[in-house]
Each structure stands twice: as structure tokens, then as C-alpha cells.
PDB file of C-alpha atoms in Angstrom:
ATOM      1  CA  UNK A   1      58.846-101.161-142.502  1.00 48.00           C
ATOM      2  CA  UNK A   2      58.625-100.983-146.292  1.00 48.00           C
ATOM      3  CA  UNK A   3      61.522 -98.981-146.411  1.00 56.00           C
ATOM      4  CA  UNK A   4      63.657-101.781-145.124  1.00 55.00           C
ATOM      5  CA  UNK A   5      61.457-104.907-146.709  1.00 55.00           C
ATOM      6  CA  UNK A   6      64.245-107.706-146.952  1.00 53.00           C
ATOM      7  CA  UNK A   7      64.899-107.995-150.548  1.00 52.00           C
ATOM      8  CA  UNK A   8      65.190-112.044-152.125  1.00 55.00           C
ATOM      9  CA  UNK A   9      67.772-113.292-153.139  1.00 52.00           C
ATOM     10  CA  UNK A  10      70.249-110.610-151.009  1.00 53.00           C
ATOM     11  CA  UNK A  11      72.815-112.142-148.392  1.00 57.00           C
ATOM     12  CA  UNK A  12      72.458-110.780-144.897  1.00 60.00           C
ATOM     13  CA  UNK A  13      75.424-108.237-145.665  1.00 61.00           C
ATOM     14  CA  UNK A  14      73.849-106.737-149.150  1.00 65.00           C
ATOM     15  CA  UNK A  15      70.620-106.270-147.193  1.00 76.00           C
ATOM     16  CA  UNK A  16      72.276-104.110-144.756  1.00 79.00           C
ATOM     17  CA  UNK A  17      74.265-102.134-147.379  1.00 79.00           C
ATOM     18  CA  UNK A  18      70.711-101.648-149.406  1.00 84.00           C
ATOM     19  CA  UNK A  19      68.737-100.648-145.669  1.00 87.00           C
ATOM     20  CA  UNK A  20      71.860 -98.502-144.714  1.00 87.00           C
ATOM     21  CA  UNK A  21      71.131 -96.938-148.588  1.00 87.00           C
ATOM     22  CA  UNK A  22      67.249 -96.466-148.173  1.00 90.00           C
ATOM     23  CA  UNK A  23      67.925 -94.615-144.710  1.00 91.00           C
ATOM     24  CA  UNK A  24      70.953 -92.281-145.818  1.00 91.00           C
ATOM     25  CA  UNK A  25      68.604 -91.145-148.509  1.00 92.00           C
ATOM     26  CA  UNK A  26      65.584 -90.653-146.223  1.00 94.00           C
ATOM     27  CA  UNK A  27      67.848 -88.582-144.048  1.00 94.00           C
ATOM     28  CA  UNK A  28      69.249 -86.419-146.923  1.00 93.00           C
ATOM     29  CA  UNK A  29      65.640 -85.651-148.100  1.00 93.00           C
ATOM     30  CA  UNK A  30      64.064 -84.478-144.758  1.00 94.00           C
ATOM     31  CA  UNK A  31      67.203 -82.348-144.122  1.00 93.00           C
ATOM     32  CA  UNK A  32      66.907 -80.694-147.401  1.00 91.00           C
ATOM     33  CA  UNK A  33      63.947 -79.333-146.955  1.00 90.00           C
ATOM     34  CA  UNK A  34      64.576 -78.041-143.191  1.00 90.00           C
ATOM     35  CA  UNK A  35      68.045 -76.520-143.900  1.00 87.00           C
ATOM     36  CA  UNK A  36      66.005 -73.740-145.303  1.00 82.00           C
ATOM     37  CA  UNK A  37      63.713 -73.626-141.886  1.00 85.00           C
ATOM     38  CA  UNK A  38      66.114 -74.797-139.018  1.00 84.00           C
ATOM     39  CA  UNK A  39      67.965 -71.890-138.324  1.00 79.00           C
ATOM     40  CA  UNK A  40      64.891 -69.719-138.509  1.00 78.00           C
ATOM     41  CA  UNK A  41      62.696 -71.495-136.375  1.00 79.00           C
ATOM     42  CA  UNK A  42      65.295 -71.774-133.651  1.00 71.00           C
ATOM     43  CA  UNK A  43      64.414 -67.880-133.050  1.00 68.00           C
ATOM     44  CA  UNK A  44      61.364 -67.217-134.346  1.00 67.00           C
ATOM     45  CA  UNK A  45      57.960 -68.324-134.682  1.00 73.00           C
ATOM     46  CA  UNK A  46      56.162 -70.833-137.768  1.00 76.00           C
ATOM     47  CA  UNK A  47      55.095 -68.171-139.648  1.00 77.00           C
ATOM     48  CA  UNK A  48      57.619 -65.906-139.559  1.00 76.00           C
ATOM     49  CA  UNK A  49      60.156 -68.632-140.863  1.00 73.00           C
ATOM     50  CA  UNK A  50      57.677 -70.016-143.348  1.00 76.00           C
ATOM     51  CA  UNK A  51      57.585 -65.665-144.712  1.00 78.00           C
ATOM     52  CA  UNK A  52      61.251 -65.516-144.161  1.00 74.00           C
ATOM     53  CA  UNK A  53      61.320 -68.657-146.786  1.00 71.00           C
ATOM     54  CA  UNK A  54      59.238 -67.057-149.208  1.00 71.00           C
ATOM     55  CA  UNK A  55      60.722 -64.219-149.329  1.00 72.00           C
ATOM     56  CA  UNK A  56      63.850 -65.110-149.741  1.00 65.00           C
ATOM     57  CA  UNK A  57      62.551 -66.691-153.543  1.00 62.00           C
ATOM     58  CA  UNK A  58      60.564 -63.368-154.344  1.00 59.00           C
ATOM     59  CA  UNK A  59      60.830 -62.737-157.724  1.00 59.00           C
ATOM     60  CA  UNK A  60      61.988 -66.176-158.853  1.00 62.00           C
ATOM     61  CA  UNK A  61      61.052 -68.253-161.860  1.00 62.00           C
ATOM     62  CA  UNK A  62      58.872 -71.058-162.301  1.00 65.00           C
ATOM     63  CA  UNK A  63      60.717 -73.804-161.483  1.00 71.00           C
ATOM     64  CA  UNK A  64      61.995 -72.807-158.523  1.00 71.00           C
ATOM     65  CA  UNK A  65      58.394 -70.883-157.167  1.00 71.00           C
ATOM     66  CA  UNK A  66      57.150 -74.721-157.955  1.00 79.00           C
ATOM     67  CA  UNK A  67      60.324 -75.848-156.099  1.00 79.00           C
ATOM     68  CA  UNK A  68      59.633 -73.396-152.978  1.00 78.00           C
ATOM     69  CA  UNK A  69      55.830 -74.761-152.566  1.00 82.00           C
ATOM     70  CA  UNK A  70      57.099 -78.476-152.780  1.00 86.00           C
ATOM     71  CA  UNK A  71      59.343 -77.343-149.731  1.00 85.00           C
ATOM     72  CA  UNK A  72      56.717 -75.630-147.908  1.00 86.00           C
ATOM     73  CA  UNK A  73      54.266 -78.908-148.841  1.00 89.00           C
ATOM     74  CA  UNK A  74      57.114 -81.223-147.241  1.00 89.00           C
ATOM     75  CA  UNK A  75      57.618 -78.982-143.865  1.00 88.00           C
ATOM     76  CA  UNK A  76      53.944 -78.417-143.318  1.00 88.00           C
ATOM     77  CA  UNK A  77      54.089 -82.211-142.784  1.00 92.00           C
ATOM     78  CA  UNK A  78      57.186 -81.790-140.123  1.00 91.00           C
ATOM     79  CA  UNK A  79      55.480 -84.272-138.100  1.00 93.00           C
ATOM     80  CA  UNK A  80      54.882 -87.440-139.699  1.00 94.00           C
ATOM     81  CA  UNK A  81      58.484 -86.686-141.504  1.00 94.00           C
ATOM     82  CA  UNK A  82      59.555 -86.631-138.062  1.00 95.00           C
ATOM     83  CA  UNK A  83      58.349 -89.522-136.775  1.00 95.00           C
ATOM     84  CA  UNK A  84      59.143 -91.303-139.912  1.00 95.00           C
ATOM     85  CA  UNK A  85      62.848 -90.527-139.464  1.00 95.00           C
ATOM     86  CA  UNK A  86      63.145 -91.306-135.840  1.00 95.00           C
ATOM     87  CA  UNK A  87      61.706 -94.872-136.806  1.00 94.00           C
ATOM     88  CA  UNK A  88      64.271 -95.115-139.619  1.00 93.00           C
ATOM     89  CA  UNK A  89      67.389 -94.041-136.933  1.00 93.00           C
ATOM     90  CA  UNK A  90      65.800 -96.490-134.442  1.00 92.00           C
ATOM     91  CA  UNK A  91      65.893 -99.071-137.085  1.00 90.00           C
ATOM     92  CA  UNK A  92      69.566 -98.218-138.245  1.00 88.00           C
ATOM     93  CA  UNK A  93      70.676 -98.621-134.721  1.00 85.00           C
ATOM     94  CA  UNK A  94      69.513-102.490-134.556  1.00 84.00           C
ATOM     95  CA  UNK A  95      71.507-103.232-138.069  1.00 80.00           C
ATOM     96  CA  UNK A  96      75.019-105.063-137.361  1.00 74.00           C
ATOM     97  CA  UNK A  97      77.613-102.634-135.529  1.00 61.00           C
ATOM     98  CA  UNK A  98      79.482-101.018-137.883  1.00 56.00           C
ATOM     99  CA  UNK A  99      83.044-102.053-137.119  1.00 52.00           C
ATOM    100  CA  UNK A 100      85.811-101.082-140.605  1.00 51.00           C
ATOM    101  CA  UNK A 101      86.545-104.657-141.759  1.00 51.00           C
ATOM    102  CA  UNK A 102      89.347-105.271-144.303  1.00 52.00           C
ATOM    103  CA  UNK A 103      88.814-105.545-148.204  1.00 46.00           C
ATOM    104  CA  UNK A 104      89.252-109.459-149.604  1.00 50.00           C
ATOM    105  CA  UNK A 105      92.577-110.730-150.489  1.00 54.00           C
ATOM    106  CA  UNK A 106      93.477-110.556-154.016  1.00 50.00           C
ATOM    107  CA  UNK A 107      95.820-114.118-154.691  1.00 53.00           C
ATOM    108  CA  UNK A 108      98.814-113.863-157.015  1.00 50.00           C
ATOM    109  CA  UNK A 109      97.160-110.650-159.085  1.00 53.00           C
ATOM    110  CA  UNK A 110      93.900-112.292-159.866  1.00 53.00           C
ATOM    111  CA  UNK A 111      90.125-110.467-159.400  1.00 52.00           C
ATOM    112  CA  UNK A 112      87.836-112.796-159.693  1.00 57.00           C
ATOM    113  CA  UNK A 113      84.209-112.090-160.136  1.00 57.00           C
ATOM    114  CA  UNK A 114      83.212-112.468-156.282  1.00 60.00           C
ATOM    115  CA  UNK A 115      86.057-111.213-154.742  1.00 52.00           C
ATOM    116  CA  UNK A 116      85.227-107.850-157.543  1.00 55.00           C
ATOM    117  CA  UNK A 117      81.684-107.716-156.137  1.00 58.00           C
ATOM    118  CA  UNK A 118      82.484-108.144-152.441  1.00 58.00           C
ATOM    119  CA  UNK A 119      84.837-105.805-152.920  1.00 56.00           C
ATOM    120  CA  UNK A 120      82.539-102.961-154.329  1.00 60.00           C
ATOM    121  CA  UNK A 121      79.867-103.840-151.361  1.00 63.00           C
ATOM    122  CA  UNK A 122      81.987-103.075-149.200  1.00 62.00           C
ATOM    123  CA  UNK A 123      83.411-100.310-150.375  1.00 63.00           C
ATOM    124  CA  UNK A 124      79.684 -98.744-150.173  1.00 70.00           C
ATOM    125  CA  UNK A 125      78.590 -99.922-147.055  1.00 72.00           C
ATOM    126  CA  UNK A 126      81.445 -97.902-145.780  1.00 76.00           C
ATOM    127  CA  UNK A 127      80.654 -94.957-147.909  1.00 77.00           C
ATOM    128  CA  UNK A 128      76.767 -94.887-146.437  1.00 80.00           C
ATOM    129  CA  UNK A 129      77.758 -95.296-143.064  1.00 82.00           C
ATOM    130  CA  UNK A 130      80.547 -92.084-143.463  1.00 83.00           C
ATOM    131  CA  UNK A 131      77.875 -90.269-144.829  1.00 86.00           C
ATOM    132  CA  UNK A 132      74.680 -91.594-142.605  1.00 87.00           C
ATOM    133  CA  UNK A 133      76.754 -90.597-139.728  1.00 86.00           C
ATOM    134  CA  UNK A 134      77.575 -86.792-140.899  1.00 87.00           C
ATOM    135  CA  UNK A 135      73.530 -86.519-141.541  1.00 90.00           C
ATOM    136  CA  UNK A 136      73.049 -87.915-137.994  1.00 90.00           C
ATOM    137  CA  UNK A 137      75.200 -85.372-137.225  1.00 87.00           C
ATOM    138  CA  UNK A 138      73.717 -82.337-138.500  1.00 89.00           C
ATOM    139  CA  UNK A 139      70.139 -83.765-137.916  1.00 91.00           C
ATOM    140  CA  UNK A 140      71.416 -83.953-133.374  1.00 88.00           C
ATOM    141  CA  UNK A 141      72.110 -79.956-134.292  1.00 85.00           C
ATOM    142  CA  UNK A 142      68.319 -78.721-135.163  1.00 89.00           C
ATOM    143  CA  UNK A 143      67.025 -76.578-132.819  1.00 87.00           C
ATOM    144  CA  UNK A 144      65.320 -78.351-129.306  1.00 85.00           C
ATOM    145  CA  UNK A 145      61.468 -77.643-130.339  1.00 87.00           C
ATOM    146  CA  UNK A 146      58.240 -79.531-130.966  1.00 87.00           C
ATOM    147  CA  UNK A 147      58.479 -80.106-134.914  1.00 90.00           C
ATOM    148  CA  UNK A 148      62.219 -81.727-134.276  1.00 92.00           C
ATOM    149  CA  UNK A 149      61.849 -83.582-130.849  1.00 92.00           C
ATOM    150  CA  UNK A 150      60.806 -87.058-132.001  1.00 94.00           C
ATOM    151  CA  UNK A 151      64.347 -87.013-134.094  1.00 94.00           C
ATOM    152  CA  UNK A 152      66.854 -85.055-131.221  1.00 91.00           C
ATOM    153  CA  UNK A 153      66.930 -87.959-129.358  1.00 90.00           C
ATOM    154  CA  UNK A 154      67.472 -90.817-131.539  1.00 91.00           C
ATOM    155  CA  UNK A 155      70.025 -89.270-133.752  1.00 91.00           C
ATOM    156  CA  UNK A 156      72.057 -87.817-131.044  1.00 85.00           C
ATOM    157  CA  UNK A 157      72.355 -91.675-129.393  1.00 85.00           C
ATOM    158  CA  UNK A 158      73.072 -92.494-132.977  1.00 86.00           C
ATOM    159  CA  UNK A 159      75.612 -90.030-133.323  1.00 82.00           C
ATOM    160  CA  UNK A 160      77.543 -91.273-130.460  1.00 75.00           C
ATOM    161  CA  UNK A 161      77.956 -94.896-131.337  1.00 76.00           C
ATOM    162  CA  UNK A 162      78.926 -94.259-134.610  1.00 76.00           C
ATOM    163  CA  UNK A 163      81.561 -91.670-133.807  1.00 67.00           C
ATOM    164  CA  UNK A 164      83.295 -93.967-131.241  1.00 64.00           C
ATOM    165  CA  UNK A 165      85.715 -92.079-130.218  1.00 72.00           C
ATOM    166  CA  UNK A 166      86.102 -91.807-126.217  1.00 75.00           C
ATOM    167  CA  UNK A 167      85.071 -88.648-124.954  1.00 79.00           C
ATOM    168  CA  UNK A 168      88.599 -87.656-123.437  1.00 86.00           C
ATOM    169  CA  UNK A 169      89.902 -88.012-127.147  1.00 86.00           C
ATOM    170  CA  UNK A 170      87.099 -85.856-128.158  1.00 86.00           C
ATOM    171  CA  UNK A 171      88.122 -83.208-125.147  1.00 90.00           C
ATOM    172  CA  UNK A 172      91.742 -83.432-126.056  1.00 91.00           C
ATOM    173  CA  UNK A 173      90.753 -83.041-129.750  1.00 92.00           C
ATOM    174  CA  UNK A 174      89.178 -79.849-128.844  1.00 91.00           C
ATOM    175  CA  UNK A 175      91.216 -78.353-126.198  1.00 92.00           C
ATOM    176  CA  UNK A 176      94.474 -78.683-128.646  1.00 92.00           C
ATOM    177  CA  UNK A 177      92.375 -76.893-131.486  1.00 91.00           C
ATOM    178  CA  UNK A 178      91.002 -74.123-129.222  1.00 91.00           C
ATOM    179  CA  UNK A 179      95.098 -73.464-128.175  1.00 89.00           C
ATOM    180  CA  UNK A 180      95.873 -73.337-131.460  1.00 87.00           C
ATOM    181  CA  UNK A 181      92.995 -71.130-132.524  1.00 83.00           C
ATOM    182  CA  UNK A 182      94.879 -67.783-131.651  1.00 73.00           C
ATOM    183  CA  UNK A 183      98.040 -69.331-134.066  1.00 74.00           C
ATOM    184  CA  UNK A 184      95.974 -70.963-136.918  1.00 73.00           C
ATOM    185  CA  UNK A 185      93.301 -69.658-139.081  1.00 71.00           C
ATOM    186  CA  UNK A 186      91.747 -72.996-140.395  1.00 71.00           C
ATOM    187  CA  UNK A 187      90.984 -73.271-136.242  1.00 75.00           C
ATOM    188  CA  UNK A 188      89.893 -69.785-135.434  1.00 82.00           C
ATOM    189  CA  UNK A 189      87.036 -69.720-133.044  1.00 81.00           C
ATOM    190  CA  UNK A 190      84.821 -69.367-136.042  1.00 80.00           C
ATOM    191  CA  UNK A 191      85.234 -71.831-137.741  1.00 84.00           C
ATOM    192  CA  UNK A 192      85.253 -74.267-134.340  1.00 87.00           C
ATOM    193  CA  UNK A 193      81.856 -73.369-133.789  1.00 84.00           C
ATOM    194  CA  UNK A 194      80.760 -74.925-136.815  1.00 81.00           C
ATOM    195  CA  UNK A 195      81.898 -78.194-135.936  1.00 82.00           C
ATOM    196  CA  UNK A 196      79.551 -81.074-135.746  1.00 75.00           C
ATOM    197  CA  UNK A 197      78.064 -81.654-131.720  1.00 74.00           C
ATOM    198  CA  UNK A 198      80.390 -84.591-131.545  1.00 74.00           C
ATOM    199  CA  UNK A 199      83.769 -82.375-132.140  1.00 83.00           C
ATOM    200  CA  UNK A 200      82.691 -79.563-130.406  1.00 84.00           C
ATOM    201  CA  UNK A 201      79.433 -79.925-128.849  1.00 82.00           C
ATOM    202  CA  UNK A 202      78.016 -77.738-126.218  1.00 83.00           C
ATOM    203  CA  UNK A 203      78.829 -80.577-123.324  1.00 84.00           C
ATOM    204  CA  UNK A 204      82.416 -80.966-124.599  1.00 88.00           C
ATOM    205  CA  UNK A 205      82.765 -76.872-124.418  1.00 90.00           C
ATOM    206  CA  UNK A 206      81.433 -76.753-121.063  1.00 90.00           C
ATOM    207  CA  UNK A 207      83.885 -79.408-119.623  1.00 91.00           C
ATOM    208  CA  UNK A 208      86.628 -77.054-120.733  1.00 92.00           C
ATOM    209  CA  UNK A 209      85.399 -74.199-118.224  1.00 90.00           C
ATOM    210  CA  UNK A 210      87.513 -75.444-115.789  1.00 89.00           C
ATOM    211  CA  UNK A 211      90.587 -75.583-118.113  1.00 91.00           C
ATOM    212  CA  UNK A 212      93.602 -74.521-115.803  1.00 91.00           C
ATOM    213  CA  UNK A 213      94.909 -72.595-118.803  1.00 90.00           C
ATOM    214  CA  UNK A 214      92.238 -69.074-119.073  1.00 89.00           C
ATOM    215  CA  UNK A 215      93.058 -68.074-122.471  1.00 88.00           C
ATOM    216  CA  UNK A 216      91.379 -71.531-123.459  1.00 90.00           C
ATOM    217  CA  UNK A 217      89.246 -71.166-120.986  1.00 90.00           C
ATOM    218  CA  UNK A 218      88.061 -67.643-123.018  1.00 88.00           C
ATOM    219  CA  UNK A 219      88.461 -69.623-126.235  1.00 89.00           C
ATOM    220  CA  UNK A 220      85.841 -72.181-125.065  1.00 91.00           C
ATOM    221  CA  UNK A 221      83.211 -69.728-124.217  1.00 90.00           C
ATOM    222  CA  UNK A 222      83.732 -67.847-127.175  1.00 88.00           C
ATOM    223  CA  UNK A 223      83.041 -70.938-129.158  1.00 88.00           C
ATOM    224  CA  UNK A 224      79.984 -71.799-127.023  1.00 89.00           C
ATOM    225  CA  UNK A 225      78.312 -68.203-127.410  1.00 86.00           C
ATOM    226  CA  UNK A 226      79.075 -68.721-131.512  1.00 83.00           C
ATOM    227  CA  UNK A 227      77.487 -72.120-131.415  1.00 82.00           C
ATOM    228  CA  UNK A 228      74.192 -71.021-129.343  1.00 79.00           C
ATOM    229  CA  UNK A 229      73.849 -67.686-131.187  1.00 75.00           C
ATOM    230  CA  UNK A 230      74.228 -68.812-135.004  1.00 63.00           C
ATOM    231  CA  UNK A 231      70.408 -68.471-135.148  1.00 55.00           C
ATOM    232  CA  UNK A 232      70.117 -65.210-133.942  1.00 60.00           C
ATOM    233  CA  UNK A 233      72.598 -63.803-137.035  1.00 56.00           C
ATOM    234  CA  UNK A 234      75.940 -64.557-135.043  1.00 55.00           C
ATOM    235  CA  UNK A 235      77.907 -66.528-137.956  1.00 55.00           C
ATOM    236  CA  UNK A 236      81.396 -67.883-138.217  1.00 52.00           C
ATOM    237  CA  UNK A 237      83.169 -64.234-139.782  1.00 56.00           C
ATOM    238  CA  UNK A 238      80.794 -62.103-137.095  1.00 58.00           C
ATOM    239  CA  UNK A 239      83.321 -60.223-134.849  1.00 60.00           C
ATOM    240  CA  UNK A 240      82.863 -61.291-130.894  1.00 57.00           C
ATOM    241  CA  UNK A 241      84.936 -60.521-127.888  1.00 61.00           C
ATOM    242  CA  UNK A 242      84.279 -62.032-124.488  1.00 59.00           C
ATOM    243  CA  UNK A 243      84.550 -59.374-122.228  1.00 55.00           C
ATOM    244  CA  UNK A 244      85.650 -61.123-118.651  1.00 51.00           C
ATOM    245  CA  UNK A 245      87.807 -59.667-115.419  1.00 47.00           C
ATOM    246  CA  UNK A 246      90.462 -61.385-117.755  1.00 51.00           C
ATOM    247  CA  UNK A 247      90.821 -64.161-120.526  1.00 50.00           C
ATOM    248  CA  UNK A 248      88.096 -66.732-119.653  1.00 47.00           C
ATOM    249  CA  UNK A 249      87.685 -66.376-115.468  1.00 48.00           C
ATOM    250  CA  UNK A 250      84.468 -67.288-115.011  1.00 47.00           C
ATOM    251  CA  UNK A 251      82.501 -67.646-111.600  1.00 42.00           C
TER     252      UNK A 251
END
């Protein structure tokens, strides 16, 4: 609640810019500390990612040994940061929908002062809400365990209202980029599978099992594999074939 205290003296529409501030910034600081642990503890145990962290900063300086035990002093409190940044998603979701609105008309060439400053607001609301919703994002891809649960489920509802695009533009969107995969290098399977849940999310893969076509069919399930595997070493430039009775039967 202090987080998003109504400031005096704000309008209605700087007080959601300012709370749509506050939260981006939560977000950003509770997912840089567990980019360091999330892939690890998808596969492993506590420990072993906590001794996979230190080691990877053996040998370092000062600053960053001091930096290292500020990020191990953050995740050992994975819960209450948890449940502090599902309440802050829960909150963001009861601000006004975020619909693009147009920038004030300028008359015959002049800026005034308020038309300058409404101008600027707006400009940043839109900014926070581009970036709050990549954060969502990445926060509905941490692994499914204890530590993350209290945030899965807020920030993947979040992530869907904020992308709103229809899922059969999302399907199409993906089925177009997995045919052109075999053409295109910026779209190779690879790099697919590092697309955020909403552009190529495990649901949207599996819907294009079925695919008529069974080179996309192939395509998908390659992606999939890549996307449930990155934890377990499998990475975007790691070689992978799908071996099937052909490209992408399945059944």
C-alpha cells in the first residue's frame, strides 16, 4: 500500500503514471536478482543453485563479492519478495485499462506549457506500460516451483490483458514464423524459443500439433523441446533434431 500512497496535489492520470513507475521498478529489482537463480533452480535443488551462484563470482573483487551477498541476502527472502510482487501485479491490474490514446493537439505551431506537460506524461505512461508488460512477461516464464508460485499466476493473467492480441493472431503470428524458420535466420527455431510465453508460449506450440502442414508440425515441437529444456543446458545455438517416422507425425 505505501508503494502506491496517492500523492497530493497529482490528477487521477499522474497518479497512475507515478503507481505504474513504482511497480515497473519493483518488478525490475526482484527480477534482477533471480535472473541469476531462475534457470538454475528450474533443475536443481536451493543449494546447488545458491553454489552454482557463488561460484560463478570466485575470485572476484570487492565490490562485486559485496554485490554477490546482497543478491544472495535478497533471494534468501524469495518469499516475502514474492508475495510483495504478486500484490503489486494485483494492484496494477485494478489501475485504468491501458488503451494507446492520442498525444494533444498542437494549434497553429504553438506548445503551450500544459499541452508540453501532458504531452511528456503521456509519453511515459506509455513507456512504463511497454516496459511493465515485457517484465510481466519474463516474470510468467520462471520456473513452476514454490519460491515463484505466488507471482506465476498473477503475472501470467497480467500478461494476457496487456498483450491484447487475440489468440488466433498470436497462432498465425507463430505458425508464419515457424514456416519461415527453415528460409530465415532471424526466425530459426532457436531463436523462436526465446520468445516471450505470449509469442510463443508452450499452449500456442501445442495448438500447432495438429498443423496439416508436418514440416511445421516438426518445427513446433522442436521449438517446444528448446523452450522446456533451456534449463537443463539446451540454449538457442545447441544443435537438436527431432527424430520422428517423418517431419513432425506425432501420435
Amino acid at each position: 500500500q505505501a508503494v502506491f500512497q496517492k500523492e497530493e496535489g497529482l490528477s487521477e492520470e499522474e497518479n497512475v503514471s507515478e503507481q505504474l513507475q513504482a511497480a515497473t521498478q519493483l518488478v525490475e529489482c526482484y527480477l534482477q536478482v533471480e535472473r541469476s537463480f531462475a534457470p538454475l533452480l528450474s533443475s536443481g535443488s536451493e543449494d546447488l543453485a545458491v553454489a552454482a551462484v557463488l561460484d560463478a563470482d570466485a575470485g572476484s573483487a570487492g565490490a562485486a563479492v559485496a554485490a554477490q551477498l546482497k543478491t544472495l541476502r535478497a533471494h534468501g527472502r524469495l518469499k516475502f519478495r514474492s508475495d510483495l510482487v504478486a500484490a503489486v501485479l494485483e494492484h496494477v491490474k485494478l489501475l485504468p485499462a491501458h488503451e494507446p490514446r492520442e498525444m494533444p493537439s498542437v494549434t497553429e505551431g504553438f506548445l503551450n506549457r500544459e499541452v508540453s506537460q501532458k504531452t511528456l506524461r503521456l509519453i511515459r505512461e506509455e513507456g512504463h506500460w511497454k516496459r511493465l508488460g515485457e517484465l510481466v512477461a519474463e516474470l510468467s516464464e520462471l520456473p513452476n516451483i514454490a519460491g515463484y508460485s505466488p507471482v506465476l499466476l498473477p503475472a501470467r493473467s497480467l500478461s494476457q490483458s496487456l498483450d491484447r492480441q487475440p489468440w488466433e493472431t498470436r497462432k498465425n503470428a507463430l505458425r508464419n514464423a515457424l514456416k519461415d524458420s527453415g528460409s530465415k535466420k532471424e526466425l530459426s527455431a532457436g531463436k523462436i524459443s526465446t520468445w516471450s510465453a505470449q509469442a510463443a508460449g508452450g499452449n500456442l506450440l501445442l495448438s500447432l500439433f495438429s498443423d496439416s502442414d508436418a514440416v511445421l508440425r516438426g518445427r513446433a515441437l522442436e521449438v517446444f523441446v528448446r523452450r522446456s529444456y533451456r534449463a537443463c543446458g539446451v540454449s538457442g545455438s545447441s544443435h537438436l533434431a527431432v527424430a520422428t517416422q517423418g517431419p513432425g507425425i506425432m501420435g
